[in-house]
mmCIF file as gemmi writes it, N, C-alpha and C atoms, coordinates in Angstrom:
data_model
loop_
_atom_site.group_PDB
_atom_site.id
_atom_site.type_symbol
_atom_site.label_atom_id
_atom_site.label_alt_id
_atom_site.label_comp_id
_atom_site.label_asym_id
_atom_site.label_entity_id
_atom_site.label_seq_id
_atom_site.pdbx_PDB_ins_code
_atom_site.Cartn_x
_atom_site.Cartn_y
_atom_site.Cartn_z
_atom_site.occupancy
_atom_site.B_iso_or_equiv
_atom_site.pdbx_formal_charge
_atom_site.auth_seq_id
_atom_site.auth_asym_id
_atom_site.pdbx_PDB_model_num
ATOM 1 N N . SER Axp A 1 ? 171.584 -53.911 -1.582 1 0 ? 1 A 1
ATOM 2 C CA . SER Axp A 1 ? 170.609 -53.189 -1.874 1 0 ? 1 A 1
ATOM 3 C C . SER Axp A 1 ? 170.589 -51.747 -0.935 1 0 ? 1 A 1
ATOM 4 N N . SER Axp A 2 ? 170.122 -50.503 -1.409 1 0 ? 2 A 1
ATOM 5 C CA . SER Axp A 2 ? 170.116 -49.386 -0.4 1 0 ? 2 A 1
ATOM 6 C C . SER Axp A 2 ? 168.758 -49.321 0.029 1 0 ? 2 A 1
ATOM 7 N N . ARG Axp A 3 ? 168.757 -48.848 1.169 1 0 ? 3 A 1
ATOM 8 C CA . ARG Axp A 3 ? 167.555 -48.618 2.037 1 0 ? 3 A 1
ATOM 9 C C . ARG Axp A 3 ? 167.26 -47.215 1.91 1 0 ? 3 A 1
ATOM 10 N N . ARG Axp A 4 ? 165.874 -46.898 1.937 1 0 ? 4 A 1
ATOM 11 C CA . ARG Axp A 4 ? 165.372 -45.479 1.718 1 0 ? 4 A 1
ATOM 12 C C . ARG Axp A 4 ? 165.261 -45.214 3.012 1 0 ? 4 A 1
ATOM 13 N N . ARG Axp A 5 ? 165.666 -43.877 3.247 1 0 ? 5 A 1
ATOM 14 C CA . ARG Axp A 5 ? 165.654 -43.389 4.69 1 0 ? 5 A 1
ATOM 15 C C . ARG Axp A 5 ? 164.33 -42.793 5.296 1 0 ? 5 A 1
ATOM 16 N N . THR Axp A 6 ? 163.718 -42.922 6 1 0 ? 6 A 1
ATOM 17 C CA . THR Axp A 6 ? 162.253 -42.738 6.745 1 0 ? 6 A 1
ATOM 18 C C . THR Axp A 6 ? 161.984 -41.261 6.724 1 0 ? 6 A 1
ATOM 19 N N . GLY Axp A 7 ? 163 -40.592 7.17 1 0 ? 7 A 1
ATOM 20 C CA . GLY Axp A 7 ? 162.87 -39.142 7.44 1 0 ? 7 A 1
ATOM 21 C C . GLY Axp A 7 ? 162.551 -38.813 8.808 1 0 ? 7 A 1
ATOM 22 N N . ARG Axp A 8 ? 162.487 -39.783 9.787 1 0 ? 8 A 1
ATOM 23 C CA . ARG Axp A 8 ? 162.234 -39.865 11.189 1 0 ? 8 A 1
ATOM 24 C C . ARG Axp A 8 ? 162.798 -38.541 11.979 1 0 ? 8 A 1
ATOM 25 N N . THR Axp A 9 ? 164.125 -38.252 11.604 1 0 ? 9 A 1
ATOM 26 C CA . THR Axp A 9 ? 165.139 -36.913 12.241 1 0 ? 9 A 1
ATOM 27 C C . THR Axp A 9 ? 164.588 -35.783 11.675 1 0 ? 9 A 1
ATOM 28 N N . ALA Axp A 10 ? 164.036 -35.646 10.661 1 0 ? 10 A 1
ATOM 29 C CA . ALA Axp A 10 ? 163.667 -34.35 10.03 1 0 ? 10 A 1
ATOM 30 C C . ALA Axp A 10 ? 162.18 -34.057 10.679 1 0 ? 10 A 1
ATOM 31 N N . SER Axp A 11 ? 161.57 -35.214 10.934 1 0 ? 11 A 1
ATOM 32 C CA . SER Axp A 11 ? 160.539 -35.022 11.577 1 0 ? 11 A 1
ATOM 33 C C . SER Axp A 11 ? 160.368 -33.99 13.112 1 0 ? 11 A 1
ATOM 34 N N . LEU Axp A 12 ? 161.5 -34.392 13.845 1 0 ? 12 A 1
ATOM 35 C CA . LEU Axp A 12 ? 161.761 -33.774 14.623 1 0 ? 12 A 1
ATOM 36 C C . LEU Axp A 12 ? 162.313 -32.301 15.033 1 0 ? 12 A 1
ATOM 37 N N . LEU Axp A 13 ? 162.467 -31.856 14.202 1 0 ? 13 A 1
ATOM 38 C CA . LEU Axp A 13 ? 162.979 -30.492 13.555 1 0 ? 13 A 1
ATOM 39 C C . LEU Axp A 13 ? 161.757 -29.503 13.556 1 0 ? 13 A 1
ATOM 40 N N . PRO Axp A 14 ? 160.617 -29.781 13.172 1 0 ? 14 A 1
ATOM 41 C CA . PRO Axp A 14 ? 159.468 -28.711 13.347 1 0 ? 14 A 1
ATOM 42 C C . PRO Axp A 14 ? 159.145 -28.784 14.758 1 0 ? 14 A 1
ATOM 43 N N . SER Axp A 15 ? 158.745 -29.758 15.442 1 0 ? 15 A 1
ATOM 44 C CA . SER Axp A 15 ? 158.696 -29.69 16.545 1 0 ? 15 A 1
ATOM 45 C C . SER Axp A 15 ? 159.82 -28.751 17.75 1 0 ? 15 A 1
ATOM 46 N N . ALA Axp A 16 ? 161.163 -28.819 17.479 1 0 ? 16 A 1
ATOM 47 C CA . ALA Axp A 16 ? 161.738 -28.206 17.941 1 0 ? 16 A 1
ATOM 48 C C . ALA Axp A 16 ? 161.868 -26.614 17.751 1 0 ? 16 A 1
ATOM 49 N N . ALA Axp A 17 ? 161.559 -26.153 16.763 1 0 ? 17 A 1
ATOM 50 C CA . ALA Axp A 17 ? 160.929 -24.869 16.203 1 0 ? 17 A 1
ATOM 51 C C . ALA Axp A 17 ? 159.944 -24.453 16.943 1 0 ? 17 A 1
ATOM 52 N N . ARG Axp A 18 ? 158.98 -25.012 17.378 1 0 ? 18 A 1
ATOM 53 C CA . ARG Axp A 18 ? 157.625 -24.569 17.936 1 0 ? 18 A 1
ATOM 54 C C . ARG Axp A 18 ? 157.766 -24.559 19.757 1 0 ? 18 A 1
ATOM 55 N N . ARG Axp A 19 ? 159.037 -25.226 19.9 1 0 ? 19 A 1
ATOM 56 C CA . ARG Axp A 19 ? 159.154 -24.625 21.093 1 0 ? 19 A 1
ATOM 57 C C . ARG Axp A 19 ? 159.674 -23.758 22.07 1 0 ? 19 A 1
ATOM 58 N N . PRO Axp A 20 ? 158.833 -23.115 22.905 1 0 ? 20 A 1
ATOM 59 C CA . PRO Axp A 20 ? 159.17 -22.029 23.766 1 0 ? 20 A 1
ATOM 60 C C . PRO Axp A 20 ? 160.809 -21.652 24.041 1 0 ? 20 A 1
ATOM 61 N N . ARG Axp A 21 ? 160.98 -20.61 23.885 1 0 ? 21 A 1
ATOM 62 C CA . ARG Axp A 21 ? 162.359 -19.93 24.163 1 0 ? 21 A 1
ATOM 63 C C . ARG Axp A 21 ? 162.642 -20.064 25.353 1 0 ? 21 A 1
ATOM 64 N N . SER Axp A 22 ? 161.848 -19.634 26.491 1 0 ? 22 A 1
ATOM 65 C CA . SER Axp A 22 ? 162.168 -19.859 27.654 1 0 ? 22 A 1
ATOM 66 C C . SER Axp A 22 ? 161.365 -20.293 28.694 1 0 ? 22 A 1
ATOM 67 N N . TRP Axp A 23 ? 161.367 -20.368 29.841 1 0 ? 23 A 1
ATOM 68 C CA . TRP Axp A 23 ? 160.266 -20.577 30.765 1 0 ? 23 A 1
ATOM 69 C C . TRP Axp A 23 ? 161.052 -20.107 32.062 1 0 ? 23 A 1
ATOM 70 N N . SER Axp A 24 ? 159.827 -19.724 32.89 1 0 ? 24 A 1
ATOM 71 C CA . SER Axp A 24 ? 160.235 -19.202 34.358 1 0 ? 24 A 1
ATOM 72 C C . SER Axp A 24 ? 159.176 -19.879 35.296 1 0 ? 24 A 1
ATOM 73 N N . VAL Axp A 25 ? 159.606 -19.478 36.477 1 0 ? 25 A 1
ATOM 74 C CA . VAL Axp A 25 ? 159.129 -19.944 37.834 1 0 ? 25 A 1
ATOM 75 C C . VAL Axp A 25 ? 158.753 -19 38.808 1 0 ? 25 A 1
ATOM 76 N N . GLU Axp A 26 ? 157.908 -19.14 39.171 1 0 ? 26 A 1
ATOM 77 C CA . GLU Axp A 26 ? 157.197 -17.815 40.428 1 0 ? 26 A 1
ATOM 78 C C . GLU Axp A 26 ? 158.228 -18.346 41.668 1 0 ? 26 A 1
ATOM 79 N N . PRO Axp A 27 ? 158.641 -17.474 41.936 1 0 ? 27 A 1
ATOM 80 C CA . PRO Axp A 27 ? 159.517 -17.588 43.144 1 0 ? 27 A 1
ATOM 81 C C . PRO Axp A 27 ? 158.906 -18.134 44.413 1 0 ? 27 A 1
ATOM 82 N N . PHE Axp A 28 ? 157.755 -17.893 44.735 1 0 ? 28 A 1
ATOM 83 C CA . PHE Axp A 28 ? 156.66 -18.324 45.677 1 0 ? 28 A 1
ATOM 84 C C . PHE Axp A 28 ? 156.712 -19.779 45.65 1 0 ? 28 A 1
ATOM 85 N N . THR Axp A 29 ? 156.351 -20.141 44.298 1 0 ? 29 A 1
ATOM 86 C CA . THR Axp A 29 ? 156.014 -21.614 44.145 1 0 ? 29 A 1
ATOM 87 C C . THR Axp A 29 ? 157.379 -22.421 44.296 1 0 ? 29 A 1
ATOM 88 N N . PHE Axp A 30 ? 158.36 -21.735 43.821 1 0 ? 30 A 1
ATOM 89 C CA . PHE Axp A 30 ? 159.784 -22.573 44.11 1 0 ? 30 A 1
ATOM 90 C C . PHE Axp A 30 ? 159.974 -22.512 45.473 1 0 ? 30 A 1
ATOM 91 N N . TRP Axp A 31 ? 160.023 -21.916 46.291 1 0 ? 31 A 1
ATOM 92 C CA . TRP Axp A 31 ? 160.082 -21.86 47.773 1 0 ? 31 A 1
ATOM 93 C C . TRP Axp A 31 ? 159.205 -23.084 48.342 1 0 ? 31 A 1
ATOM 94 N N . ARG Axp A 32 ? 157.51 -22.866 47.951 1 0 ? 32 A 1
ATOM 95 C CA . ARG Axp A 32 ? 157.034 -23.516 48.759 1 0 ? 32 A 1
ATOM 96 C C . ARG Axp A 32 ? 156.973 -25.175 48.625 1 0 ? 32 A 1
ATOM 97 N N . ASP Axp A 33 ? 157.255 -25.499 47.293 1 0 ? 33 A 1
ATOM 98 C CA . ASP Axp A 33 ? 157.749 -26.748 46.855 1 0 ? 33 A 1
ATOM 99 C C . ASP Axp A 33 ? 159.137 -27.267 47.304 1 0 ? 33 A 1
ATOM 100 N N . LEU Axp A 34 ? 159.975 -26.175 47.49 1 0 ? 34 A 1
ATOM 101 C CA . LEU Axp A 34 ? 161.503 -26.504 48.065 1 0 ? 34 A 1
ATOM 102 C C . LEU Axp A 34 ? 160.978 -26.979 49.475 1 0 ? 34 A 1
ATOM 103 N N . CYS Axp A 35 ? 160.376 -26.142 49.952 1 0 ? 35 A 1
ATOM 104 C CA . CYS Axp A 35 ? 160.231 -26.554 51.973 1 0 ? 35 A 1
ATOM 105 C C . CYS Axp A 35 ? 159.39 -27.709 51.998 1 0 ? 35 A 1
ATOM 106 N N . ALA Axp A 36 ? 158.45 -28.023 51.073 1 0 ? 36 A 1
ATOM 107 C CA . ALA Axp A 36 ? 157.653 -29.13 51.395 1 0 ? 36 A 1
ATOM 108 C C . ALA Axp A 36 ? 158.398 -30.501 50.981 1 0 ? 36 A 1
ATOM 109 N N . PHE Axp A 37 ? 159.19 -30.455 49.816 1 0 ? 37 A 1
ATOM 110 C CA . PHE Axp A 37 ? 159.93 -31.665 49.722 1 0 ? 37 A 1
ATOM 111 C C . PHE Axp A 37 ? 161.169 -31.673 50.642 1 0 ? 37 A 1
ATOM 112 N N . SER Axp A 38 ? 161.828 -30.487 50.829 1 0 ? 38 A 1
ATOM 113 C CA . SER Axp A 38 ? 162.639 -30.768 52.458 1 0 ? 38 A 1
ATOM 114 C C . SER Axp A 38 ? 162.408 -31.468 53.66 1 0 ? 38 A 1
ATOM 115 N N . LEU Axp A 39 ? 160.89 -30.906 54.104 1 0 ? 39 A 1
ATOM 116 C CA . LEU Axp A 39 ? 160.193 -31.324 54.79 1 0 ? 39 A 1
ATOM 117 C C . LEU Axp A 39 ? 160.059 -33.173 55.064 1 0 ? 39 A 1
ATOM 118 N N . ALA Axp A 40 ? 159.498 -33.475 53.611 1 0 ? 40 A 1
ATOM 119 C CA . ALA Axp A 40 ? 159.019 -34.951 53.703 1 0 ? 40 A 1
ATOM 120 C C . ALA Axp A 40 ? 160.553 -35.583 53.669 1 0 ? 40 A 1
ATOM 121 N N . LEU Axp A 41 ? 161.463 -34.918 52.876 1 0 ? 41 A 1
ATOM 122 C CA . LEU Axp A 41 ? 162.78 -35.834 52.901 1 0 ? 41 A 1
ATOM 123 C C . LEU Axp A 41 ? 163.47 -36.06 54.575 1 0 ? 41 A 1
ATOM 124 N N . LEU Axp A 42 ? 163.299 -35.087 55.176 1 0 ? 42 A 1
ATOM 125 C CA . LEU Axp A 42 ? 163.655 -34.826 56.741 1 0 ? 42 A 1
ATOM 126 C C . LEU Axp A 42 ? 162.793 -36.084 57.414 1 0 ? 42 A 1
ATOM 127 N N . ALA Axp A 43 ? 161.36 -35.917 57.095 1 0 ? 43 A 1
ATOM 128 C CA . ALA Axp A 43 ? 160.461 -37.413 57.547 1 0 ? 43 A 1
ATOM 129 C C . ALA Axp A 43 ? 161.026 -38.612 57.222 1 0 ? 43 A 1
ATOM 130 N N . ILE Axp A 44 ? 161.053 -38.499 55.829 1 0 ? 44 A 1
ATOM 131 C CA . ILE Axp A 44 ? 161.776 -40.029 55.52 1 0 ? 44 A 1
ATOM 132 C C . ILE Axp A 44 ? 162.746 -40.316 55.973 1 0 ? 44 A 1
ATOM 133 N N . LEU Axp A 45 ? 163.914 -39.228 55.8 1 0 ? 45 A 1
ATOM 134 C CA . LEU Axp A 45 ? 165.192 -39.805 56.756 1 0 ? 45 A 1
ATOM 135 C C . LEU Axp A 45 ? 164.959 -40.165 57.812 1 0 ? 45 A 1
ATOM 136 N N . SER Axp A 46 ? 164.249 -39.477 59.001 1 0 ? 46 A 1
ATOM 137 C CA . SER Axp A 46 ? 164.249 -39.477 60.377 1 0 ? 46 A 1
ATOM 138 C C . SER Axp A 46 ? 163.215 -41.069 60.632 1 0 ? 46 A 1
ATOM 139 N N . ALA Axp A 47 ? 162.572 -41.685 59.548 1 0 ? 47 A 1
ATOM 140 C CA . ALA Axp A 47 ? 161.661 -42.886 59.747 1 0 ? 47 A 1
ATOM 141 C C . ALA Axp A 47 ? 162.879 -44.142 59.408 1 0 ? 47 A 1
ATOM 142 N N . ALA Axp A 48 ? 163.7 -43.584 58.447 1 0 ? 48 A 1
ATOM 143 C CA . ALA Axp A 48 ? 164.658 -44.549 58.039 1 0 ? 48 A 1
ATOM 144 C C . ALA Axp A 48 ? 165.602 -44.705 58.866 1 0 ? 48 A 1
ATOM 145 N N . ALA Axp A 49 ? 166.23 -43.755 60.072 1 0 ? 49 A 1
ATOM 146 C CA . ALA Axp A 49 ? 167.046 -43.75 60.728 1 0 ? 49 A 1
ATOM 147 C C . ALA Axp A 49 ? 167.012 -44.813 62.026 1 0 ? 49 A 1
ATOM 148 N N . ARG Axp A 50 ? 165.482 -44.484 62.585 1 0 ? 50 A 1
ATOM 149 C CA . ARG Axp A 50 ? 164.684 -45.343 63.309 1 0 ? 50 A 1
ATOM 150 C C . ARG Axp A 50 ? 164.613 -47.198 62.987 1 0 ? 50 A 1
ATOM 151 N N . GLY Axp A 51 ? 164.457 -47.019 61.302 1 0 ? 51 A 1
ATOM 152 C CA . GLY Axp A 51 ? 164.305 -48.057 61.113 1 0 ? 51 A 1
ATOM 153 C C . GLY Axp A 51 ? 162.602 -48.978 61.024 1 0 ? 51 A 1
ATOM 154 N N . SER Axp A 52 ? 161.559 -47.972 61.308 1 0 ? 52 A 1
ATOM 155 C CA . SER Axp A 52 ? 160.484 -48.365 61.474 1 0 ? 52 A 1
ATOM 156 C C . SER Axp A 52 ? 159.54 -47.383 61.227 1 0 ? 52 A 1
ATOM 157 N N . ILE Axp A 53 ? 158.382 -47.569 60.927 1 0 ? 53 A 1
ATOM 158 C CA . ILE Axp A 53 ? 157.274 -46.313 60.49 1 0 ? 53 A 1
ATOM 159 C C . ILE Axp A 53 ? 156.181 -46.891 61.525 1 0 ? 53 A 1
ATOM 160 N N . GLY Axp A 54 ? 156.038 -45.829 62.658 1 0 ? 54 A 1
ATOM 161 C CA . GLY Axp A 54 ? 154.761 -46.026 63.688 1 0 ? 54 A 1
ATOM 162 C C . GLY Axp A 54 ? 153.812 -45.241 63.222 1 0 ? 54 A 1
ATOM 163 N N . LEU Axp A 55 ? 152.805 -45.304 64.205 1 0 ? 55 A 1
ATOM 164 C CA . LEU Axp A 55 ? 151.729 -44.454 64.331 1 0 ? 55 A 1
ATOM 165 C C . LEU Axp A 55 ? 151.899 -43.036 63.857 1 0 ? 55 A 1
ATOM 166 N N . ARG Axp A 56 ? 152.908 -42.467 64.67 1 0 ? 56 A 1
ATOM 167 C CA . ARG Axp A 56 ? 153.398 -41.047 64.784 1 0 ? 56 A 1
ATOM 168 C C . ARG Axp A 56 ? 153.975 -40.841 63.756 1 0 ? 56 A 1
ATOM 169 N N . SER Axp A 57 ? 154.761 -41.458 62.71 1 0 ? 57 A 1
ATOM 170 C CA . SER Axp A 57 ? 155.298 -41.125 61.638 1 0 ? 57 A 1
ATOM 171 C C . SER Axp A 57 ? 154.379 -41.166 60.581 1 0 ? 57 A 1
ATOM 172 N N . SER Axp A 58 ? 153.32 -42.102 60.419 1 0 ? 58 A 1
ATOM 173 C CA . SER Axp A 58 ? 152.279 -41.801 59.603 1 0 ? 58 A 1
ATOM 174 C C . SER Axp A 58 ? 151.723 -40.867 59.537 1 0 ? 58 A 1
ATOM 175 N N . LEU Axp A 59 ? 150.937 -40.411 60.9 1 0 ? 59 A 1
ATOM 176 C CA . LEU Axp A 59 ? 150.443 -39.172 61 1 0 ? 59 A 1
ATOM 177 C C . LEU Axp A 59 ? 151.138 -37.971 60.341 1 0 ? 59 A 1
ATOM 178 N N . LEU Axp A 60 ? 152.853 -37.991 60.742 1 0 ? 60 A 1
ATOM 179 C CA . LEU Axp A 60 ? 153.401 -36.716 60.376 1 0 ? 60 A 1
ATOM 180 C C . LEU Axp A 60 ? 152.981 -36.897 58.956 1 0 ? 60 A 1
ATOM 181 N N . PHE Axp A 61 ? 153.747 -37.984 57.98 1 0 ? 61 A 1
ATOM 182 C CA . PHE Axp A 61 ? 153.402 -38.13 56.494 1 0 ? 61 A 1
ATOM 183 C C . PHE Axp A 61 ? 152.029 -37.522 56.323 1 0 ? 61 A 1
ATOM 184 N N . LEU Axp A 62 ? 150.915 -37.984 56.799 1 0 ? 62 A 1
ATOM 185 C CA . LEU Axp A 62 ? 149.924 -38.025 56.429 1 0 ? 62 A 1
ATOM 186 C C . LEU Axp A 62 ? 149.485 -35.913 56.397 1 0 ? 62 A 1
ATOM 187 N N . LEU Axp A 63 ? 149.861 -35.656 57.575 1 0 ? 63 A 1
ATOM 188 C CA . LEU Axp A 63 ? 149.788 -34.27 57.781 1 0 ? 63 A 1
ATOM 189 C C . LEU Axp A 63 ? 150.685 -33.089 56.961 1 0 ? 63 A 1
ATOM 190 N N . LEU Axp A 64 ? 151.858 -33.605 56.724 1 0 ? 64 A 1
ATOM 191 C CA . LEU Axp A 64 ? 152.736 -33.111 55.78 1 0 ? 64 A 1
ATOM 192 C C . LEU Axp A 64 ? 152.135 -33.085 54.146 1 0 ? 64 A 1
ATOM 193 N N . TYR Axp A 65 ? 151.315 -33.931 53.874 1 0 ? 65 A 1
ATOM 194 C CA . TYR Axp A 65 ? 150.937 -33.937 52.65 1 0 ? 65 A 1
ATOM 195 C C . TYR Axp A 65 ? 149.537 -33.168 52.593 1 0 ? 65 A 1
ATOM 196 N N . LEU Axp A 66 ? 148.703 -33.213 53.726 1 0 ? 66 A 1
ATOM 197 C CA . LEU Axp A 66 ? 147.334 -32.296 53.779 1 0 ? 66 A 1
ATOM 198 C C . LEU Axp A 66 ? 147.7 -30.908 54.035 1 0 ? 66 A 1
ATOM 199 N N . GLY Axp A 67 ? 148.942 -30.617 54.61 1 0 ? 67 A 1
ATOM 200 C CA . GLY Axp A 67 ? 149.325 -29.422 54.697 1 0 ? 67 A 1
ATOM 201 C C . GLY Axp A 67 ? 149.795 -28.516 53.474 1 0 ? 67 A 1
ATOM 202 N N . TYR Axp A 68 ? 150.702 -29.576 52.587 1 0 ? 68 A 1
ATOM 203 C CA . TYR Axp A 68 ? 151.12 -29.317 51.75 1 0 ? 68 A 1
ATOM 204 C C . TYR Axp A 68 ? 150.048 -28.937 50.205 1 0 ? 68 A 1
ATOM 205 N N . ILE Axp A 69 ? 149.015 -29.356 50.351 1 0 ? 69 A 1
ATOM 206 C CA . ILE Axp A 69 ? 147.383 -29.791 49.557 1 0 ? 69 A 1
ATOM 207 C C . ILE Axp A 69 ? 147.116 -28.355 50.074 1 0 ? 69 A 1
ATOM 208 N N . ALA Axp A 70 ? 146.878 -27.984 50.948 1 0 ? 70 A 1
ATOM 209 C CA . ALA Axp A 70 ? 146.348 -26.896 51.831 1 0 ? 70 A 1
ATOM 210 C C . ALA Axp A 70 ? 146.889 -25.532 51.226 1 0 ? 70 A 1
ATOM 211 N N . CYS Axp A 71 ? 148.065 -25.61 51.203 1 0 ? 71 A 1
ATOM 212 C CA . CYS Axp A 71 ? 148.958 -24.263 50.82 1 0 ? 71 A 1
ATOM 213 C C . CYS Axp A 71 ? 148.797 -24.157 48.932 1 0 ? 71 A 1
ATOM 214 N N . VAL Axp A 72 ? 148.648 -25.095 48.405 1 0 ? 72 A 1
ATOM 215 C CA . VAL Axp A 72 ? 148.643 -25.478 47.017 1 0 ? 72 A 1
ATOM 216 C C . VAL Axp A 72 ? 147.066 -24.81 46.781 1 0 ? 72 A 1
ATOM 217 N N . VAL Axp A 73 ? 146.137 -25.226 47.384 1 0 ? 73 A 1
ATOM 218 C CA . VAL Axp A 73 ? 144.749 -24.959 46.856 1 0 ? 73 A 1
ATOM 219 C C . VAL Axp A 73 ? 144.402 -23.539 47.684 1 0 ? 73 A 1
ATOM 220 N N . GLY Axp A 74 ? 144.791 -23.234 48.811 1 0 ? 74 A 1
ATOM 221 C CA . GLY Axp A 74 ? 144.146 -22.446 49.677 1 0 ? 74 A 1
ATOM 222 C C . GLY Axp A 74 ? 145.021 -20.853 49.672 1 0 ? 74 A 1
ATOM 223 N N . LEU Axp A 75 ? 146.318 -21.039 49.395 1 0 ? 75 A 1
ATOM 224 C CA . LEU Axp A 75 ? 147.152 -19.779 49.362 1 0 ? 75 A 1
ATOM 225 C C . LEU Axp A 75 ? 146.71 -18.831 48.516 1 0 ? 75 A 1
ATOM 226 N N . PRO Axp A 76 ? 146.958 -19.445 46.633 1 0 ? 76 A 1
ATOM 227 C CA . PRO Axp A 76 ? 146.399 -18.572 45.792 1 0 ? 76 A 1
ATOM 228 C C . PRO Axp A 76 ? 145.22 -18.133 45.886 1 0 ? 76 A 1
ATOM 229 N N . ARG Axp A 77 ? 144.274 -18.6 46.818 1 0 ? 77 A 1
ATOM 230 C CA . ARG Axp A 77 ? 142.921 -17.77 46.92 1 0 ? 77 A 1
ATOM 231 C C . ARG Axp A 77 ? 142.723 -16.826 47.727 1 0 ? 77 A 1
ATOM 232 N N . LEU Axp A 78 ? 143.827 -17.056 49.04 1 0 ? 78 A 1
ATOM 233 C CA . LEU Axp A 78 ? 144.042 -15.889 49.955 1 0 ? 78 A 1
ATOM 234 C C . LEU Axp A 78 ? 145.3 -15.088 48.925 1 0 ? 78 A 1
ATOM 235 N N . GLY Axp A 79 ? 145.288 -15.006 47.937 1 0 ? 79 A 1
ATOM 236 C CA . GLY Axp A 79 ? 146.474 -13.958 47.106 1 0 ? 79 A 1
ATOM 237 C C . GLY Axp A 79 ? 147.532 -14.227 47.284 1 0 ? 79 A 1
ATOM 238 N N . TRP Axp A 80 ? 148.076 -15.475 47.901 1 0 ? 80 A 1
ATOM 239 C CA . TRP Axp A 80 ? 149.468 -15.665 48.157 1 0 ? 80 A 1
ATOM 240 C C . TRP Axp A 80 ? 149.841 -16.284 47.043 1 0 ? 80 A 1
ATOM 241 N N . GLY Axp A 81 ? 150.987 -16.487 46.721 1 0 ? 81 A 1
ATOM 242 C CA . GLY Axp A 81 ? 151.631 -17.37 45.8 1 0 ? 81 A 1
ATOM 243 C C . GLY Axp A 81 ? 151.382 -17.022 44.071 1 0 ? 81 A 1
ATOM 244 N N . GLY Axp A 82 ? 150.445 -15.874 43.823 1 0 ? 82 A 1
ATOM 245 C CA . GLY Axp A 82 ? 150.811 -15.436 42.571 1 0 ? 82 A 1
ATOM 246 C C . GLY Axp A 82 ? 149.24 -16.022 41.554 1 0 ? 82 A 1
ATOM 247 N N . GLY Axp A 83 ? 148.908 -17.354 41.997 1 0 ? 83 A 1
ATOM 248 C CA . GLY Axp A 83 ? 147.808 -17.703 41.332 1 0 ? 83 A 1
ATOM 249 C C . GLY Axp A 83 ? 147.754 -17.654 40.04 1 0 ? 83 A 1
ATOM 250 N N . GLY Axp A 84 ? 147.887 -19.006 39.407 1 0 ? 84 A 1
ATOM 251 C CA . GLY Axp A 84 ? 147.82 -18.998 37.912 1 0 ? 84 A 1
ATOM 252 C C . GLY Axp A 84 ? 148.764 -18.733 37.224 1 0 ? 84 A 1
ATOM 253 N N . GLY Axp A 85 ? 150.24 -18.647 37.821 1 0 ? 85 A 1
ATOM 254 C CA . GLY Axp A 85 ? 151.478 -18.036 36.645 1 0 ? 85 A 1
ATOM 255 C C . GLY Axp A 85 ? 151.701 -18.98 35.477 1 0 ? 85 A 1
ATOM 256 N N . ALA Axp A 86 ? 150.94 -20.361 35.451 1 0 ? 86 A 1
ATOM 257 C CA . ALA Axp A 86 ? 151.376 -21.304 34.356 1 0 ? 86 A 1
ATOM 258 C C . ALA Axp A 86 ? 150.143 -20.534 33.278 1 0 ? 86 A 1
ATOM 259 N N . ARG Axp A 87 ? 149.169 -20.036 33.654 1 0 ? 87 A 1
ATOM 260 C CA . ARG Axp A 87 ? 148.609 -19.559 32.514 1 0 ? 87 A 1
ATOM 261 C C . ARG Axp A 87 ? 149.213 -18.263 31.997 1 0 ? 87 A 1
ATOM 262 N N . ARG Axp A 88 ? 149.752 -17.63 32.771 1 0 ? 88 A 1
ATOM 263 C CA . ARG Axp A 88 ? 150.606 -16.407 32.045 1 0 ? 88 A 1
ATOM 264 C C . ARG Axp A 88 ? 151.665 -16.414 31.079 1 0 ? 88 A 1
ATOM 265 N N . HIS Axp A 89 ? 152.696 -17.746 32.026 1 0 ? 89 A 1
ATOM 266 C CA . HIS Axp A 89 ? 153.989 -17.735 31.172 1 0 ? 89 A 1
ATOM 267 C C . HIS Axp A 89 ? 153.912 -19.385 30.237 1 0 ? 89 A 1
ATOM 268 N N . HIS Axp A 90 ? 154.632 -19.068 29.355 1 0 ? 90 A 1
ATOM 269 C CA . HIS Axp A 90 ? 154.954 -20.461 28.406 1 0 ? 90 A 1
ATOM 270 C C . HIS Axp A 90 ? 155.409 -21.522 29.265 1 0 ? 90 A 1
ATOM 271 N N . THR Axp A 91 ? 154.713 -22.806 29.183 1 0 ? 91 A 1
ATOM 272 C CA . THR Axp A 91 ? 155.506 -23.831 30.071 1 0 ? 91 A 1
ATOM 273 C C . THR Axp A 91 ? 155.664 -24.822 28.99 1 0 ? 91 A 1
ATOM 274 N N . ALA Axp A 92 ? 156.74 -25.536 29.286 1 0 ? 92 A 1
ATOM 275 C CA . ALA Axp A 92 ? 157.493 -26.459 28.481 1 0 ? 92 A 1
ATOM 276 C C . ALA Axp A 92 ? 156.326 -27.603 28.452 1 0 ? 92 A 1
ATOM 277 N N . SER Axp A 93 ? 155.992 -28.08 26.993 1 0 ? 93 A 1
ATOM 278 C CA . SER Axp A 93 ? 154.865 -29.001 26.988 1 0 ? 93 A 1
ATOM 279 C C . SER Axp A 93 ? 155.54 -30.315 26.179 1 0 ? 93 A 1
ATOM 280 N N . VAL Axp A 94 ? 154.991 -31.376 26.531 1 0 ? 94 A 1
ATOM 281 C CA . VAL Axp A 94 ? 155.712 -32.895 26.366 1 0 ? 94 A 1
ATOM 282 C C . VAL Axp A 94 ? 154.822 -33.134 24.725 1 0 ? 94 A 1
ATOM 283 N N . LEU Axp A 95 ? 155.435 -33.589 23.741 1 0 ? 95 A 1
ATOM 284 C CA . LEU Axp A 95 ? 154.598 -34.005 22.789 1 0 ? 95 A 1
ATOM 285 C C . LEU Axp A 95 ? 154.655 -35.565 22.731 1 0 ? 95 A 1
């Protein structure tokens, strides 16, 4: 007996048509996040090379995190970093 196709493949086509044609990243945001990631990676590699995480390493991780949060929240309020680029540009959405 032949089975009827459910049309699941066809239902994906309209969502692909609604997808934004392109997306952009603000340069300041890119470099801020890249620097924060690089510093965190260096801190992790340093702790891994020593084989343990002590009080100094823990405080460093905490300060890196708090510094990143301060940059994300504080710099746009001071006029740095574009402030609200996601509202101006199309962003990829997860359906």
